[in-house]
Amino acid sequence: MEDVESRGVAKNQSAVFDIAGYYYEQRHRIVEDASILNALIDATRAGHDLTTQQWAQWYSVALGFQPDLVVELGRSKGNSTALFCQAAWRLGGTRVVSLCNSRDWVDETLPRLRTVVPAGWFDALDARISDILDVDYETVVKGAQRVLLLWDAHGFEIAEIVLGRILPLIADRPHLVLMHDISDNRYAGVSRSYDGQPLWKGSTWDKGTGRSTNRVNIGWMTSLQDQVIAVADFASRNDIEIGSADHEYAMFLRARASDGDDMRRVLGDRFFSPLAHWAFFSLTGRQPPFHFPAVQHRFRHQVEVDLRDIHPKRWFGAARPLPRVIETSAVPWAYASVIAVSARREPPAGVRRSLRLRVHVDQAAVGIGLLNADRSAFLQSRRLLPEVDPQTVWLAIDDPATVGPLVVHTWDEPKPGRARIDEIVMVW
């Protein structure tokens, strides 16, 4: 059994983060900036992603914590991008690095924002259209003294990057991680019933409504997102607590009722709410050693591939082009497409290689995997859930001699899905 003292637990100190205190202390600044905040909210046009109260809450955290670097993972329309830029404008000397593979910010939001912000307002912003998995984070955080990280992109691969690549780089300096889409079931009024749902096996989404009722509950956390599994595991391994903004606000209002009344009066219903639906954590104040997950090797070389349809044999002669849409049936595990994949140029002998696919899935979960050479069993298969944006899929090829064709198939539920494969390349 690990010696608790060797982990430095006795030397741990409480991190100097007062989430509720920030909200209270920054209430007048929020009001002073209400006109620009309202203009930013109107320009982003994505109230479904972030409420006006959450705008005020995160704005207060940024002003109160006073980071010199904000790193944003996941941007979409750019609610948080805009509020962090405004905080940087207020603070001075703060950089904002925003990472997302969506073009919504550039194509939709940015033109509207330019009409409402002053000259120089964007100077602090480095908004990249990039794959979060392949960013050089050592360069991003270089020189930063206080780092605020917004973790608003989901999935286990993103969790691996946050916990295994970014946190080791900033663990030695004050930092704070904010996580959206995690509610406190003590305050959120979310039913803990299964409501007829099966055991939670990952996030699922209904294409018609764009919503899911299939939640996972761990301790006080309730969420639709996979990341709660990873962050709960990480917190347990490192003896840290995941903080609940809902709980912080509730305790503040209980202990300082008159100050809470003042917040309600000053901020009004538009910018004040005791409900937050977000969580936070930090390693600041904790003593090493820390336990970080290994991060999957990233590849620097790629080569195009040739595709040959094995099943169904719908194309002859020239290779069937990408993108291609594959529809799965309502029969669990049924193969919708079997495709032989071969690199146009063989990678060097002995190097680790993988297939990298960009896939958009809708309607229902779809499986994508590799069979063994005699096609009798899967070497690996990935379950892809319906998402708004395309997903990156990595399929490792440990021994090319044992690897067979690529298969797109129905997952375990008898629901038809659709996969649009935009790209397949061999990487090493």
XYZ file of N, CA and C in Angstrom, residues 118-334:
651
model
N -14.007 47.628 -29.362
C -13.074 48.697 -29.731
C -11.840 48.164 -30.438
N -11.099 49.041 -31.062
C -9.848 48.674 -31.723
C -8.888 48.084 -30.703
N -8.200 47.038 -31.084
C -7.244 46.398 -30.194
C -7.827 45.339 -29.298
N -9.161 45.174 -29.341
C -9.831 44.224 -28.440
C -9.398 42.787 -28.724
N -9.090 42.462 -29.982
C -8.701 41.106 -30.354
C -7.201 40.849 -30.208
N -6.439 41.852 -29.791
C -4.987 41.706 -29.779
C -4.514 40.575 -28.873
N -5.243 40.313 -27.819
C -4.830 39.284 -26.859
C -5.199 37.880 -27.309
N -5.975 37.773 -28.404
C -6.542 36.488 -28.796
C -5.734 35.779 -29.872
N -5.490 34.496 -29.628
C -4.926 33.588 -30.628
C -5.952 32.473 -30.818
N -6.860 32.662 -31.783
C -7.944 31.694 -32.021
C -7.548 30.799 -33.180
N -7.334 29.535 -32.893
C -6.834 28.596 -33.901
C -7.919 27.597 -34.303
N -8.001 27.332 -35.589
C -8.806 26.217 -36.083
C -7.854 25.034 -36.162
N -7.901 24.170 -35.170
C -6.896 23.118 -35.064
C -7.465 21.924 -34.321
N -6.770 20.805 -34.459
C -7.111 19.593 -33.732
C -6.506 19.699 -32.337
N -7.345 19.715 -31.323
C -6.889 19.859 -29.941
C -5.889 18.775 -29.573
N -5.982 17.626 -30.219
C -5.114 16.507 -29.891
C -3.678 16.724 -30.361
N -3.457 17.622 -31.302
C -2.143 17.743 -31.932
C -1.461 19.088 -31.705
N -1.876 19.816 -30.680
C -1.296 21.135 -30.396
C -0.024 20.986 -29.551
N 0.956 21.840 -29.802
C 2.179 21.883 -29.003
C 1.898 22.722 -27.754
N 1.441 22.068 -26.690
C 1.029 22.793 -25.487
C 2.214 23.347 -24.705
N 3.364 22.753 -24.855
C 4.541 23.297 -24.185
C 4.815 24.713 -24.668
N 4.654 24.941 -25.963
C 4.827 26.287 -26.514
C 3.696 27.207 -26.081
N 2.481 26.689 -26.025
C 1.317 27.503 -25.642
C 1.481 28.078 -24.243
N 1.925 27.267 -23.278
C 1.978 27.710 -21.875
C 3.322 28.303 -21.491
N 4.273 28.292 -22.418
C 5.612 28.784 -22.096
C 5.556 30.227 -21.598
N 6.165 30.460 -20.455
C 6.240 31.805 -19.899
C 5.042 32.224 -19.070
N 3.967 31.466 -19.082
C 2.769 31.839 -18.320
C 2.989 31.609 -16.831
N 2.472 32.515 -16.018
C 2.606 32.412 -14.562
C 1.333 31.916 -13.891
N 0.189 32.272 -14.432
C -1.101 31.853 -13.875
C -1.991 31.441 -15.053
N -2.475 30.218 -15.030
C -3.179 29.657 -16.189
C -4.611 29.297 -15.822
N -5.535 29.824 -16.592
C -6.942 29.435 -16.497
C -7.257 28.585 -17.712
N -7.695 27.355 -17.471
C -7.971 26.412 -18.555
C -9.460 26.103 -18.591
N -10.092 26.388 -19.724
C -11.486 25.991 -19.912
C -11.511 24.687 -20.696
N -12.021 23.647 -20.071
C -12.114 22.317 -20.681
C -13.556 22.127 -21.131
N -13.834 22.525 -22.373
C -15.205 22.484 -22.877
C -15.316 21.664 -24.151
N -14.294 20.870 -24.444
C -14.363 19.891 -25.526
C -14.406 18.519 -24.865
N -15.201 17.624 -25.405
C -15.523 16.407 -24.679
C -14.939 15.160 -25.345
N -15.020 14.057 -24.604
C -14.530 12.784 -25.096
C -13.277 12.352 -24.352
N -13.008 11.050 -24.366
C -11.880 10.510 -23.620
C -10.537 10.932 -24.213
N -10.462 11.128 -25.523
C -9.195 11.554 -26.126
C -8.823 12.957 -25.655
N -9.813 13.853 -25.568
C -9.558 15.195 -25.051
C -9.155 15.109 -23.579
N -9.839 14.248 -22.811
C -9.510 14.080 -21.395
C -8.061 13.637 -21.230
N -7.613 12.758 -22.103
C -6.236 12.283 -22.052
C -5.258 13.430 -22.260
N -5.591 14.336 -23.186
C -4.733 15.489 -23.453
C -4.698 16.430 -22.246
N -5.862 16.720 -21.661
C -5.927 17.627 -20.513
C -5.148 17.062 -19.338
N -5.450 15.804 -18.987
C -4.894 15.211 -17.776
C -3.467 14.705 -17.958
N -3.127 14.304 -19.184
C -1.822 13.708 -19.392
C -0.792 14.594 -20.065
N -1.239 15.639 -20.746
C -0.288 16.505 -21.440
C -0.284 17.924 -20.883
N -1.466 18.544 -20.707
C -1.504 19.943 -20.282
C -1.205 20.094 -18.794
N -1.867 19.302 -17.957
C -1.675 19.459 -16.509
C -0.231 19.257 -16.066
N 0.503 18.274 -16.602
C 1.913 18.178 -16.195
C 2.719 19.432 -16.500
N 2.317 20.178 -17.535
C 3.044 21.383 -17.907
C 2.752 22.562 -16.987
N 1.568 22.589 -16.361
C 1.181 23.750 -15.551
C 1.057 23.418 -14.065
N 1.386 22.186 -13.679
C 1.216 21.777 -12.281
C 2.114 22.565 -11.336
N 3.198 23.146 -11.868
C 4.149 23.859 -11.017
C 3.818 25.329 -10.838
N 2.683 25.768 -11.359
C 2.318 27.180 -11.241
C 0.828 27.263 -10.924
N 0.350 28.385 -10.365
C -1.080 28.497 -10.078
C -1.911 28.281 -11.332
N -2.916 27.414 -11.220
C -3.773 27.126 -12.370
C -5.152 26.723 -11.873
N -6.110 26.879 -12.732
C -7.496 26.559 -12.405
C -8.165 26.025 -13.658
N -8.830 24.879 -13.535
C -9.498 24.240 -14.664
C -11.005 24.352 -14.477
N -11.690 24.932 -15.452
C -13.150 25.036 -15.439
C -13.722 23.999 -16.397
N -14.823 23.358 -15.978
C -15.455 22.332 -16.805
C -16.949 22.620 -16.915
N -17.414 22.801 -18.136
C -18.820 23.048 -18.413
C -19.580 21.720 -18.437
N -20.907 21.779 -18.419
C -21.776 20.611 -18.625
C -21.658 19.571 -17.523
N -21.309 20.000 -16.320
C -21.328 19.128 -15.144
C -22.162 19.830 -14.084
N -23.236 19.180 -13.660
C -24.143 19.773 -12.683
C -24.014 19.067 -11.335
N -24.419 19.753 -10.299
C -24.410 19.206 -8.941
C -25.798 18.671 -8.637
N -25.912 17.350 -8.502
C -27.247 16.769 -8.315
C -27.856 17.086 -6.958
N -27.130 17.778 -6.088
C -27.709 18.264 -4.831
C -28.533 19.532 -5.039
N -28.290 20.229 -6.156
C -28.935 21.513 -6.390
C -29.651 21.601 -7.737
N -29.257 20.760 -8.691
C -29.723 20.937 -10.067
C -31.133 20.436 -10.309
N -31.681 19.663 -9.397
C -33.027 19.135 -9.599
C -33.104 18.112 -10.714
N -32.000 17.438 -10.990
C -31.967 16.412 -12.029
C -32.301 15.062 -11.405
N -33.230 14.360 -12.014
C -33.639 13.067 -11.483
C -32.473 12.083 -11.513
N -32.338 11.289 -10.460
C -31.306 10.266 -10.420
C -31.838 8.917 -10.915
N -33.088 8.909 -11.304
C -33.686 7.677 -11.813
C -33.091 7.306 -13.165
N -33.082 6.019 -13.459
C -32.668 5.578 -14.797
C -33.719 5.953 -15.844
N -34.962 6.221 -15.410
C -36.032 6.635 -16.331
C -36.159 5.699 -17.527
N -36.032 4.414 -17.246
C -36.179 3.431 -18.312
C -34.961 3.265 -19.185
N -33.882 4.021 -18.892
C -32.660 3.931 -19.687
C -31.824 2.732 -19.229
N -31.057 2.114 -20.121
C -30.155 1.049 -19.716
C -28.969 1.610 -18.948
N -28.104 0.741 -18.482
C -26.882 1.156 -17.800
C -26.102 2.116 -18.685
N -25.604 3.197 -18.103
C -24.890 4.213 -18.874
C -23.612 3.635 -19.453
N -23.454 3.750 -20.766
C -22.285 3.207 -21.448
C -21.579 4.268 -22.289
N -21.875 5.506 -22.023
C -21.294 6.592 -22.815
C -22.378 7.539 -23.269
N -21.962 8.730 -23.689
C -22.919 9.745 -24.114
C -23.685 9.302 -25.351
N -24.972 9.550 -25.371
C -25.801 9.281 -26.537
C -26.634 10.516 -26.827
N -26.929 10.741 -28.126
C -27.610 11.961 -28.525
C -28.726 11.640 -29.505
N -29.821 12.354 -29.350
C -30.957 12.209 -30.246
C -30.843 13.268 -31.333
N -30.791 12.834 -32.584
C -30.592 13.786 -33.685
C -31.738 14.783 -33.789
N -32.965 14.322 -33.540
C -34.116 15.200 -33.701
C -34.119 16.363 -32.736
N -33.781 16.083 -31.464
C -33.819 17.127 -30.444
C -32.446 17.723 -30.155
N -31.394 17.006 -30.560
C -30.051 17.454 -30.233
C -29.726 17.295 -28.771
N -30.529 16.518 -28.065
C -30.355 16.361 -26.626
C -30.265 14.890 -26.244
N -29.855 14.675 -25.014
C -29.814 13.327 -24.461
C -30.363 13.365 -23.046
N -31.053 12.314 -22.660
C -31.524 12.190 -21.280
C -30.731 11.124 -20.548
N -29.751 10.565 -21.213
C -28.957 9.494 -20.621
C -27.768 10.099 -19.894
N -27.869 10.214 -18.560
C -26.855 10.887 -17.761
C -26.071 9.872 -16.947
N -24.869 10.261 -16.573
C -24.066 9.466 -15.652
C -23.955 10.246 -14.344
N -24.041 9.536 -13.227
C -23.950 10.154 -11.896
C -22.769 9.548 -11.142
N -21.844 10.409 -10.722
C -20.710 9.982 -9.912
C -20.574 10.956 -8.757
N -20.843 10.473 -7.533
C -20.841 11.381 -6.396
C -21.884 12.462 -6.609
N -21.471 13.715 -6.466
C -22.414 14.814 -6.679
C -22.550 15.182 -8.151
N -21.652 14.679 -8.998
C -21.635 15.083 -10.408
C -22.665 14.327 -11.229
N -23.407 15.057 -12.035
C -24.305 14.464 -13.019
C -24.032 15.154 -14.351
N -23.902 14.358 -15.410
C -23.483 14.927 -16.689
C -23.891 14.021 -17.832
N -23.933 14.603 -19.025
C -24.127 13.842 -20.251
C -22.795 13.463 -20.877
N -21.698 13.949 -20.299
C -20.401 13.856 -20.958
C -19.499 12.791 -20.352
N -18.699 12.169 -21.211
C -17.784 11.108 -20.797
C -16.693 11.611 -19.855
N -16.360 12.884 -19.920
C -15.196 13.366 -19.194
C -15.331 13.212 -17.685
N -16.570 13.113 -17.148
C -16.699 12.972 -15.705
C -16.071 11.675 -15.216
N -16.068 10.643 -16.063
C -15.442 9.385 -15.692
C -13.941 9.605 -15.529
N -13.340 10.244 -16.516
C -11.898 10.468 -16.490
C -11.493 11.395 -15.354
N -12.250 12.468 -15.141
C -11.841 13.434 -14.125
C -12.063 12.881 -12.717
N -13.099 12.059 -12.516
C -13.315 11.436 -11.210
C -12.188 10.466 -10.890
N -11.772 9.715 -11.888
C -10.665 8.786 -11.709
C -9.374 9.540 -11.398
N -9.103 10.610 -12.134
C -7.898 11.409 -11.917
C -7.901 12.023 -10.519
N -9.046 12.535 -10.079
C -9.140 13.154 -8.761
C -8.860 12.141 -7.655
N -9.391 10.934 -7.824
C -9.163 9.893 -6.823
C -7.696 9.499 -6.751
N -7.043 9.378 -7.895
C -5.634 8.985 -7.914
C -4.733 10.046 -7.290
N -5.149 11.306 -7.348
C -4.302 12.405 -6.886
C -4.811 13.081 -5.616
N -5.802 12.464 -4.971
C -6.310 12.992 -3.691
C -6.728 14.452 -3.781
N -7.416 14.806 -4.861
C -7.936 16.159 -4.983
C -9.456 16.094 -5.075
N -10.082 17.204 -4.796
C -11.531 17.294 -4.887
C -11.933 18.014 -6.166
N -13.010 17.533 -6.769
C -13.617 18.269 -7.869
C -14.581 19.273 -7.253
N -14.368 20.533 -7.527
C -15.201 21.568 -6.939
C -16.483 21.788 -7.711
N -17.542 22.059 -6.982
C -18.852 22.362 -7.562
C -19.140 23.844 -7.403
N -19.287 24.556 -8.519
C -19.649 25.971 -8.422
C -21.013 26.136 -7.761
N -21.940 25.214 -8.063
C -23.259 25.267 -7.416
C -23.120 25.232 -5.896
N -22.263 24.329 -5.411
C -22.091 24.186 -3.961
C -21.396 25.406 -3.370
N -20.406 25.935 -4.073
C -19.710 27.127 -3.588
C -20.684 28.287 -3.413
N -21.544 28.487 -4.399
C -22.516 29.572 -4.308
C -23.527 29.328 -3.197
N -23.975 28.098 -3.055
C -24.958 27.777 -2.017
C -24.389 28.033 -0.630
N -23.123 27.615 -0.396
C -22.504 27.819 0.915
C -22.287 29.307 1.189
N -21.909 30.054 0.177
C -21.711 31.497 0.339
C -23.026 32.170 0.727
N -24.088 31.846 0.022
C -25.378 32.486 0.288
C -25.935 32.084 1.644
N -25.626 30.880 2.069
C -26.083 30.437 3.387
C -25.330 31.171 4.492
N -24.032 31.373 4.306
C -23.220 32.002 5.345
C -23.296 33.531 5.308
N -23.563 34.096 4.142
C -23.540 35.552 3.981
C -24.809 35.997 3.261
N -25.917 35.817 3.930
C -27.220 36.080 3.313
C -27.358 37.525 2.851
N -26.870 38.481 3.637
C -27.014 39.893 3.258
C -26.186 40.211 2.014
N -24.991 39.602 1.914
C -24.174 39.802 0.717
C -24.847 39.172 -0.499
N -25.507 38.028 -0.282
C -26.251 37.404 -1.371
C -27.383 38.290 -1.846
N -28.070 38.933 -0.897
C -29.148 39.859 -1.267
C -28.602 41.033 -2.069
N -27.397 41.490 -1.705
C -26.778 42.597 -2.430
C -26.413 42.165 -3.848
N -25.925 40.946 -4.014
C -25.606 40.439 -5.344
C -26.852 40.396 -6.220
N -27.947 39.888 -5.655
C -29.206 39.824 -6.418
C -29.650 41.225 -6.838
N -29.516 42.172 -5.927
C -29.951 43.541 -6.222
C -29.070 44.179 -7.285
N -27.750 44.018 -7.156
C -26.811 44.676 -8.059
C -26.832 44.046 -9.444
N -26.804 42.710 -9.498
C -26.673 42.007 -10.770
C -28.005 41.781 -11.473
N -29.075 41.664 -10.702
C -30.373 41.399 -11.317
C -30.468 39.981 -11.851
N -31.643 39.636 -12.311
C -31.868 38.263 -12.773
C -31.028 37.903 -13.995
N -30.650 38.896 -14.796
C -29.919 38.581 -16.014
C -28.525 38.026 -15.713
N -27.878 38.540 -14.672
C -26.497 38.136 -14.411
C -26.304 37.410 -13.077
N -27.374 37.234 -12.309
C -27.210 36.516 -11.040
C -28.035 35.241 -11.019
N -27.397 34.170 -10.575
C -28.083 32.920 -10.280
C -27.219 32.105 -9.334
N -27.827 31.439 -8.353
C -27.055 30.546 -7.480
C -26.749 29.213 -8.153
N -27.356 28.968 -9.321
C -27.100 27.735 -10.062
C -26.050 27.990 -11.131
N -25.143 27.024 -11.283
C -24.017 27.229 -12.176
C -23.903 26.154 -13.253
N -24.051 24.887 -12.870
C -23.908 23.766 -13.806
C -22.500 23.704 -14.400
N -21.497 23.977 -13.581
C -20.113 23.777 -13.999
C -19.260 23.422 -12.791
N -18.121 22.821 -13.077
C -17.239 22.331 -12.031
C -15.828 22.865 -12.248
N -14.950 22.622 -11.287
C -13.582 23.116 -11.384
C -12.656 22.242 -10.548
N -11.374 22.306 -10.861
C -10.379 21.633 -10.025
C -9.013 22.228 -10.297
N -8.052 21.875 -9.450
C -6.686 22.351 -9.601
C -5.761 21.456 -8.792
N -4.516 21.377 -9.207
C -3.472 20.727 -8.418
C -2.716 21.735 -7.561
N -3.006 23.007 -7.739
C -2.348 24.048 -6.959
C -2.631 23.840 -5.478
N -1.580 23.898 -4.680
C -1.715 23.669 -3.248
C -1.500 22.221 -2.846
N -1.439 21.328 -3.821
C -1.202 19.920 -3.548
C 0.279 19.604 -3.726
N 0.766 18.638 -2.954
C 2.166 18.264 -3.024
C 2.369 17.076 -3.958
N 3.401 17.105 -4.801
C 3.691 15.945 -5.642
C 4.198 14.785 -4.778
N 4.264 13.570 -5.327
C 4.135 13.252 -6.746
C 2.698 13.245 -7.219
N 2.488 13.606 -8.482
C 1.183 13.520 -9.114
C 1.173 12.331 -10.067
N -0.027 11.857 -10.353
C -0.188 10.713 -11.238
C -0.942 11.158 -12.480
N -0.252 11.175 -13.613
C -0.832 11.600 -14.877
C -0.940 10.410 -15.824
N -2.014 10.346 -16.605
C -2.126 9.244 -17.571
C -1.149 9.420 -18.723
N -0.748 8.286 -19.302
C 0.059 8.338 -20.518
C -0.801 8.872 -21.658
N -0.156 9.517 -22.599
C -0.860 10.097 -23.743
C -0.485 9.314 -24.986
N -1.501 8.976 -25.759
C -1.276 8.230 -26.993
C -0.278 8.945 -27.891
N 0.620 8.184 -28.434
C 1.627 8.729 -29.343
C 0.959 9.437 -30.525
N 1.462 10.614 -30.853
C 0.942 11.347 -32.002
C 1.897 11.189 -33.179
N 1.355 11.207 -34.353
C 2.114 10.853 -35.542
C 2.450 12.097 -36.359
N 3.633 12.073 -37.011
C 4.128 13.240 -37.738
C 4.143 13.039 -39.248
N 3.957 11.805 -39.714
C 3.997 11.536 -41.143
C 2.691 10.871 -41.560
N 2.305 11.095 -42.799
C 1.090 10.470 -43.283
C 1.208 10.192 -44.779
N 0.421 9.219 -45.218
C 0.393 8.873 -46.631
C -1.041 8.509 -46.992
N -1.452 8.834 -48.195
C -2.798 8.505 -48.632
C -2.930 6.993 -48.819
N -4.175 6.535 -48.824
C -4.435 5.097 -48.931
C -5.348 4.827 -50.129
N -5.299 3.594 -50.595
C -6.242 3.112 -51.598
C -7.292 2.266 -50.902
N -8.533 2.377 -51.367
C -9.654 1.657 -50.770
C -10.255 0.710 -51.804
N -10.618 -0.484 -51.332
C -11.293 -1.453 -52.200
C -12.458 -2.050 -51.428
N -13.665 -1.885 -51.970
C -14.851 -2.401 -51.288
C -14.919 -3.927 -51.405
N -14.971 -4.562 -50.232
C -15.140 -6.015 -50.176
C -16.617 -6.359 -50.033
N -17.304 -5.607 -49.185
C -18.742 -5.805 -48.990
C -19.372 -4.468 -48.628
N -20.471 -4.126 -49.285
C -20.971 -4.753 -50.521
C -20.131 -4.304 -51.710
N -20.072 -5.131 -52.742
C -19.264 -4.822 -53.914
C -20.067 -3.939 -54.862
N -20.014 -2.633 -54.566
C -20.827 -1.699 -55.349
C -20.003 -0.930 -56.360
N -18.685 -0.980 -56.213
C -17.843 -0.171 -57.081
C -16.793 -1.050 -57.756
N -16.575 -0.805 -59.017
C -15.581 -1.557 -59.771
C -14.690 -0.569 -60.516
N -13.498 -0.997 -60.831
C -12.592 -0.117 -61.547
C -11.973 0.893 -60.613
N -12.226 2.172 -60.826
C -11.627 3.226 -60.008
C -12.078 3.118 -58.558
N -11.190 3.531 -57.645
C -11.517 3.479 -56.222
C -12.693 4.389 -55.914
N -13.543 3.932 -55.030
C -14.684 4.751 -54.628
C -14.180 5.970 -53.861
N -14.618 7.143 -54.215
C -14.031 8.357 -53.629
C -14.536 8.632 -52.210
N -13.793 9.518 -51.536
C -14.211 10.084 -50.268
C -14.647 11.523 -50.531
N -15.573 12.056 -49.729
C -16.233 11.342 -48.626
C -17.238 10.308 -49.129
N -17.511 9.343 -48.281
C -18.542 8.371 -48.595
C -19.440 8.188 -47.378
N -20.705 8.017 -47.636
C -21.698 7.864 -46.583
C -22.084 6.392 -46.487
N -22.030 5.853 -45.288
C -22.356 4.451 -45.034
C -23.477 4.404 -44.017
N -24.561 3.757 -44.364
C -25.710 3.643 -43.470
C -25.758 2.244 -42.883
N -25.848 2.188 -41.553
C -25.916 0.908 -40.863
C -27.370 0.483 -40.701
N -27.584 -0.806 -40.468
C -28.937 -1.338 -40.328
C -29.360 -1.327 -38.862
N -30.591 -1.769 -38.619
C -31.114 -1.843 -37.247
C -30.809 -3.191 -36.605
N -29.872 -3.932 -37.157
C -29.484 -5.230 -36.608
C -28.183 -5.070 -35.834
N -28.174 -5.349 -34.522
C -26.957 -5.158 -33.733
C -25.759 -5.900 -34.325
N -24.635 -5.195 -34.413
C -23.350 -5.722 -34.855
C -23.304 -6.066 -36.354
N -24.344 -5.797 -37.104
C -24.355 -6.124 -38.538
C -23.352 -5.252 -39.290
